[in-house]
Amino acid sequence: MGITQILFWFLSALALFSAVMVIASRNPVYSVLWLIVVFFAISGHYLLLNAQFLAIVNIIVYAGAIMVLFLFVIMLMNLHKSSEPKRNKWLNIAGVLAGGCLLLVLVAALKSAETKSSMAVMGTGDIGLIENLGKALFTDYVIPFEISSVLFLSAMVGAVVLGKKESSFRSEKESA
Amino acid sequence: MPVNYYIFLSLALFAIGIVGVLVRRNAIVFFMCIEIMLNAVNLLLVAFSKMHHANQAAGLANVGIDGQLFVFFIMVVAAAEVSVGLAIIVMLFRNVHSVNVNFLNRLKH
């Protein structure tokens, strides 16, 4: 077993364990911290697959920006202690059972797929490097790239409009 | 690594996300579970792109690059989605002073 295999199994176990902890911890702040561990594990997988650009973007965008946004909102709303009321135990069990059944069905369906002998090459291949991705992004995919900038602009405007104080919004309407 | 392992890892992560959405009632944890599911799909797309690249006919250097660009665009859309979604949660909290999604029942009436 080479170092790549060991890293693969370690990162897989880490990702699965942290993902379980995200939904198991009662305190939302701990959920966010475990989620950051999940993102780092997945970035490690990207590095193993030699997709360096995606690994960096994953850390910067997810573990950096989005998680800070989550933490900020949790702190803003003062949700440190779990404010969640006790739920019916049977509903939880039913949820876990439903998810487990979905996993079972998907695994059973894909177990005998034709991909058994296919390998996802690790450590080699240069399609994941910034140079090649950038070339493709700015030639073949330049229109989706520009559209995504418009999407960001609209998301920003939407967030500002939604986050505005309701009372000031109403008084502006009335005065207008 | 056989691509099978990546398929099963992604399926497990996706199922964990589904269970989280079914079990938790906190709107913020909802969003985190959606992020887990998106990341499972991203991981699978990258693994398939590497598999496709390895199985290419010789001479085509860029086979499989589409998958990785798709992952990039998924990340872009996820970032926009989270910013708007968190704004909606803040608005919800301001109105009902809770982030329990059961309170959204009253949207029915």
Short mmCIF file of C-alpha atoms in Angstrom, two decimals:
data_model
loop_
_atom_site.label_atom_id
_atom_site.label_comp_id
_atom_site.label_asym_id
_atom_site.label_seq_id
_atom_site.Cartn_x
_atom_site.Cartn_y
_atom_site.Cartn_z
CA MET A 1 0.00 0.00 0.00
CA GLY A 2 1.64 3.20 -1.15
CA ILE A 3 1.45 6.60 0.41
CA THR A 4 -1.30 7.61 -2.04
CA GLN A 5 -3.56 4.81 -0.93
CA ILE A 6 -2.98 5.58 2.73
CA LEU A 7 -3.78 9.22 2.12
CA PHE A 8 -6.91 8.28 0.16
CA TRP A 9 -8.29 6.11 2.95
CA PHE A 10 -7.34 8.60 5.63
CA LEU A 11 -8.99 11.51 3.82
CA SER A 12 -12.10 9.46 3.06
CA ALA A 13 -12.50 8.43 6.68
CA LEU A 14 -11.91 12.00 7.81
CA ALA A 15 -14.51 13.38 5.38
CA LEU A 16 -17.15 10.83 6.36
CA PHE A 17 -16.57 11.21 10.09
CA SER A 18 -16.67 15.00 9.94
CA ALA A 19 -19.79 14.95 7.80
CA VAL A 20 -21.50 12.77 10.39
CA MET A 21 -20.35 15.13 13.13
CA VAL A 22 -21.82 18.09 11.21
CA ILE A 23 -25.31 16.68 11.52
CA ALA A 24 -24.75 15.12 14.94
CA SER A 25 -23.56 18.13 16.93
CA ARG A 26 -26.28 20.17 18.61
CA ASN A 27 -24.41 23.45 18.54
CA PRO A 28 -24.38 25.12 15.09
CA VAL A 29 -20.92 26.58 15.71
CA TYR A 30 -19.47 23.09 16.06
CA SER A 31 -21.30 22.08 12.89
CA VAL A 32 -19.56 24.87 11.00
CA LEU A 33 -16.15 23.85 12.37
CA TRP A 34 -16.69 20.21 11.38
CA LEU A 35 -17.83 21.36 7.96
CA ILE A 36 -14.52 23.16 7.53
CA VAL A 37 -12.78 19.83 8.22
CA VAL A 38 -14.94 18.21 5.51
CA PHE A 39 -13.88 20.88 3.04
CA PHE A 40 -10.21 20.42 3.86
CA ALA A 41 -10.52 16.66 3.41
CA ILE A 42 -12.16 17.15 0.01
CA SER A 43 -9.45 19.61 -0.96
CA GLY A 44 -6.95 16.91 -0.05
CA HIS A 45 -8.75 14.57 -2.41
CA TYR A 46 -8.48 17.16 -5.16
CA LEU A 47 -4.75 17.44 -4.52
CA LEU A 48 -4.41 13.66 -4.74
CA LEU A 49 -6.19 13.83 -8.10
CA ASN A 50 -3.79 16.58 -9.21
CA ALA A 51 -6.60 19.12 -9.52
CA GLN A 52 -4.61 21.85 -7.84
CA PHE A 53 -6.67 24.79 -9.01
CA LEU A 54 -9.88 23.30 -7.62
CA ALA A 55 -8.17 22.42 -4.33
CA ILE A 56 -7.09 26.03 -3.83
CA VAL A 57 -10.44 27.44 -4.93
CA ASN A 58 -12.23 25.03 -2.61
CA ILE A 59 -10.21 26.21 0.37
CA ILE A 60 -10.45 29.91 -0.49
CA VAL A 61 -14.12 30.01 -1.43
CA TYR A 62 -15.64 27.40 0.87
CA ALA A 63 -13.42 27.15 3.93
CA GLY A 64 -12.55 30.84 3.69
CA ALA A 65 -15.48 32.89 2.51
CA ILE A 66 -18.63 30.82 2.88
CA MET A 67 -17.79 29.43 6.30
CA VAL A 68 -16.98 32.89 7.61
CA LEU A 69 -20.38 33.98 6.34
CA PHE A 70 -22.03 31.07 8.18
CA LEU A 71 -20.18 31.80 11.40
CA PHE A 72 -21.01 35.48 11.09
CA VAL A 73 -24.72 34.79 10.73
CA ILE A 74 -24.69 32.35 13.69
CA MET A 75 -22.92 34.86 15.91
CA LEU A 76 -25.24 37.63 14.72
CA MET A 77 -28.31 35.67 15.71
CA ASN A 78 -26.85 34.47 18.99
CA LEU A 79 -27.43 30.81 18.29
CA HIS A 80 -24.43 29.49 20.22
CA LYS A 81 -26.48 27.32 22.47
CA SER A 82 -28.71 24.90 20.75
CA SER A 83 -32.13 26.49 20.61
CA GLU A 84 -33.52 23.48 18.85
CA PRO A 85 -36.47 21.93 20.65
CA LYS A 86 -36.38 18.20 21.36
CA ARG A 87 -37.83 16.39 18.42
CA ASN A 88 -39.73 13.20 18.20
CA LYS A 89 -37.23 10.37 18.36
CA TRP A 90 -39.16 8.34 15.82
CA LEU A 91 -38.95 11.12 13.26
CA ASN A 92 -35.17 11.09 13.59
CA ILE A 93 -35.04 7.34 13.20
CA ALA A 94 -37.29 7.57 10.16
CA GLY A 95 -35.01 10.19 8.63
CA VAL A 96 -31.90 8.10 9.18
CA LEU A 97 -33.67 5.04 7.78
CA ALA A 98 -34.78 6.93 4.67
CA GLY A 99 -31.26 8.19 4.03
CA GLY A 100 -29.82 4.74 4.62
CA CYS A 101 -32.28 3.23 2.18
CA LEU A 102 -31.29 5.81 -0.44
CA LEU A 103 -27.63 4.96 0.08
CA LEU A 104 -28.39 1.25 -0.13
CA VAL A 105 -30.34 1.59 -3.37
CA LEU A 106 -27.69 3.80 -5.01
CA VAL A 107 -24.83 1.51 -3.98
CA ALA A 108 -26.71 -1.56 -5.17
CA ALA A 109 -27.47 0.12 -8.48
CA LEU A 110 -23.90 1.27 -9.09
CA LYS A 111 -22.05 -1.71 -7.63
CA SER A 112 -21.99 -3.64 -10.86
CA ALA A 113 -21.48 -0.64 -13.13
CA GLU A 114 -19.04 -0.85 -16.00
CA THR A 115 -16.49 1.32 -14.22
CA LYS A 116 -14.91 -1.47 -12.22
CA SER A 117 -11.65 -1.52 -14.14
CA SER A 118 -11.45 2.23 -14.73
CA MET A 119 -8.90 4.09 -12.71
CA ALA A 120 -9.00 7.72 -11.68
CA VAL A 121 -5.35 8.54 -12.19
CA MET A 122 -3.66 10.22 -9.29
CA GLY A 123 -0.60 12.38 -9.23
CA THR A 124 -0.22 12.69 -12.98
CA GLY A 125 -2.02 14.47 -15.79
CA ASP A 126 -2.02 18.21 -16.17
CA ILE A 127 -5.66 19.04 -16.90
CA GLY A 128 -6.11 20.30 -13.36
CA LEU A 129 -3.38 22.89 -13.52
CA ILE A 130 -4.22 26.56 -13.55
CA GLU A 131 -2.66 27.11 -16.98
CA ASN A 132 -4.83 24.60 -18.80
CA LEU A 133 -8.01 25.41 -16.90
CA GLY A 134 -7.50 29.11 -17.51
CA LYS A 135 -6.97 28.59 -21.22
CA ALA A 136 -10.17 26.59 -21.50
CA LEU A 137 -12.06 29.01 -19.26
CA PHE A 138 -11.19 32.06 -21.32
CA THR A 139 -11.68 30.49 -24.76
CA ASP A 140 -14.41 27.86 -24.80
CA TYR A 141 -16.18 28.88 -21.61
CA VAL A 142 -15.89 32.63 -21.74
CA ILE A 143 -19.64 33.23 -22.06
CA PRO A 144 -20.62 31.18 -18.96
CA PHE A 145 -17.79 32.91 -17.14
CA GLU A 146 -19.20 36.34 -17.93
CA ILE A 147 -22.74 35.22 -17.12
CA SER A 148 -21.55 34.03 -13.73
CA SER A 149 -20.31 37.53 -13.00
CA VAL A 150 -23.82 38.82 -13.71
CA LEU A 151 -25.13 36.10 -11.38
CA PHE A 152 -22.84 37.33 -8.62
CA LEU A 153 -24.00 40.89 -9.14
CA SER A 154 -27.65 39.89 -8.91
CA ALA A 155 -26.94 37.75 -5.82
CA MET A 156 -25.24 40.71 -4.18
CA VAL A 157 -28.16 43.01 -4.95
CA GLY A 158 -30.60 40.37 -3.74
CA ALA A 159 -28.74 39.88 -0.47
CA VAL A 160 -28.67 43.63 0.17
CA VAL A 161 -32.37 44.02 -0.59
CA LEU A 162 -33.31 41.05 1.62
CA GLY A 163 -31.06 42.15 4.44
CA LYS A 164 -32.46 45.65 4.57
CA LYS A 165 -34.40 46.59 7.65
CA GLU A 166 -38.07 46.01 7.05
CA SER A 167 -39.24 49.18 8.81
CA SER A 168 -37.03 51.52 6.82
CA PHE A 169 -38.09 49.74 3.65
CA ARG A 170 -41.74 50.29 4.49
CA SER A 171 -41.32 53.92 5.44
CA GLU A 172 -39.48 54.56 2.21
CA LYS A 173 -42.37 53.02 0.35
CA GLU A 174 -44.85 55.13 2.22
CA SER A 175 -42.92 58.31 1.68
CA ALA A 176 -42.50 57.57 -2.01
CA MET B 1 -7.47 4.38 -7.25
CA PRO B 2 -10.38 2.68 -8.97
CA VAL B 3 -13.10 5.17 -9.71
CA ASN B 4 -15.53 2.86 -7.89
CA TYR B 5 -14.14 3.98 -4.55
CA TYR B 6 -14.81 7.59 -5.42
CA ILE B 7 -18.37 6.73 -6.43
CA PHE B 8 -19.05 5.06 -3.09
CA LEU B 9 -17.40 7.85 -1.11
CA SER B 10 -19.51 10.45 -2.89
CA LEU B 11 -22.67 8.41 -2.39
CA ALA B 12 -21.96 8.15 1.32
CA LEU B 13 -21.36 11.88 1.64
CA PHE B 14 -24.52 12.61 -0.35
CA ALA B 15 -26.57 10.27 1.86
CA ILE B 16 -25.20 11.96 4.98
CA GLY B 17 -26.33 15.29 3.57
CA ILE B 18 -29.80 13.89 2.87
CA VAL B 19 -30.06 12.50 6.41
CA GLY B 20 -29.05 15.88 7.77
CA VAL B 21 -31.77 17.64 5.83
CA LEU B 22 -34.34 15.12 7.03
CA VAL B 23 -33.28 15.10 10.68
CA ARG B 24 -32.25 18.64 11.59
CA ARG B 25 -34.71 21.51 11.91
CA ASN B 26 -32.20 24.34 12.02
CA ALA B 27 -32.21 26.33 8.78
CA ILE B 28 -28.47 27.02 9.00
CA VAL B 29 -27.64 23.33 9.40
CA PHE B 30 -29.90 22.73 6.40
CA PHE B 31 -27.62 24.90 4.33
CA MET B 32 -24.53 23.11 5.59
CA CYS B 33 -26.01 19.78 4.55
CA ILE B 34 -26.72 21.18 1.10
CA GLU B 35 -23.07 22.22 0.92
CA ILE B 36 -22.01 18.67 1.83
CA MET B 37 -24.14 17.29 -0.99
CA LEU B 38 -22.73 19.80 -3.49
CA ASN B 39 -19.21 18.86 -2.45
CA ALA B 40 -19.92 15.16 -2.87
CA VAL B 41 -21.03 15.81 -6.44
CA ASN B 42 -17.98 17.99 -7.08
CA LEU B 43 -15.64 15.26 -5.88
CA LEU B 44 -17.30 12.73 -8.16
CA LEU B 45 -17.05 15.10 -11.15
CA VAL B 46 -13.32 15.57 -10.60
CA ALA B 47 -12.76 11.81 -10.24
CA PHE B 48 -14.67 11.16 -13.46
CA SER B 49 -12.74 13.85 -15.27
CA LYS B 50 -9.47 12.17 -14.29
CA MET B 51 -10.85 8.79 -15.36
CA HIS B 52 -11.94 10.21 -18.70
CA HIS B 53 -8.55 11.81 -19.16
CA ALA B 54 -6.81 8.49 -18.57
CA ASN B 55 -9.06 6.65 -21.02
CA GLN B 56 -8.60 9.15 -23.83
CA ALA B 57 -7.32 8.37 -27.27
CA ALA B 58 -3.77 9.58 -27.65
CA GLY B 59 -3.22 13.09 -28.90
CA LEU B 60 -6.08 14.86 -27.17
CA ALA B 61 -4.51 16.68 -24.25
CA ASN B 62 -7.61 18.45 -22.99
CA VAL B 63 -10.04 15.57 -22.61
CA GLY B 64 -11.77 15.74 -19.26
CA ILE B 65 -11.15 19.40 -18.61
CA ASP B 66 -14.87 20.13 -18.93
CA GLY B 67 -15.59 18.26 -15.72
CA GLN B 68 -13.25 20.41 -13.70
CA LEU B 69 -14.64 23.61 -15.21
CA PHE B 70 -18.10 22.38 -14.34
CA VAL B 71 -16.98 22.00 -10.73
CA PHE B 72 -15.71 25.56 -10.84
CA PHE B 73 -19.09 26.83 -12.01
CA ILE B 74 -20.88 24.77 -9.36
CA MET B 75 -18.74 26.51 -6.73
CA VAL B 76 -19.64 29.90 -8.23
CA VAL B 77 -23.35 29.17 -8.12
CA ALA B 78 -23.08 27.71 -4.60
CA ALA B 79 -21.44 30.90 -3.35
CA ALA B 80 -24.24 33.02 -4.81
CA GLU B 81 -26.85 30.64 -3.40
CA VAL B 82 -25.38 30.79 0.10
CA SER B 83 -25.26 34.58 0.16
CA VAL B 84 -28.91 34.91 -0.84
CA GLY B 85 -29.99 32.02 1.38
CA LEU B 86 -28.31 33.42 4.46
CA ALA B 87 -29.95 36.78 3.78
CA ILE B 88 -33.31 35.00 3.70
CA ILE B 89 -32.49 33.24 6.99
CA VAL B 90 -31.58 36.55 8.61
CA MET B 91 -34.89 37.99 7.43
CA LEU B 92 -36.75 34.93 8.74
CA PHE B 93 -35.02 35.27 12.10
CA ARG B 94 -35.93 38.91 12.26
CA ASN B 95 -39.59 38.12 11.70
CA VAL B 96 -40.16 35.00 13.83
CA HIS B 97 -37.08 35.09 16.14
CA SER B 98 -36.17 31.51 15.36
CA VAL B 99 -34.42 29.60 12.61
CA ASN B 100 -36.56 26.53 13.08
CA VAL B 101 -37.90 25.59 9.68
CA ASN B 102 -41.13 24.31 11.21
CA PHE B 103 -42.14 27.95 11.53
CA LEU B 104 -42.24 28.11 7.77
CA ASN B 105 -45.36 25.95 7.93
CA ARG B 106 -47.39 29.08 8.11
CA LEU B 107 -46.39 29.95 4.55
CA LYS B 108 -49.09 27.45 3.60
CA HIS B 109 -51.92 29.56 4.90
#
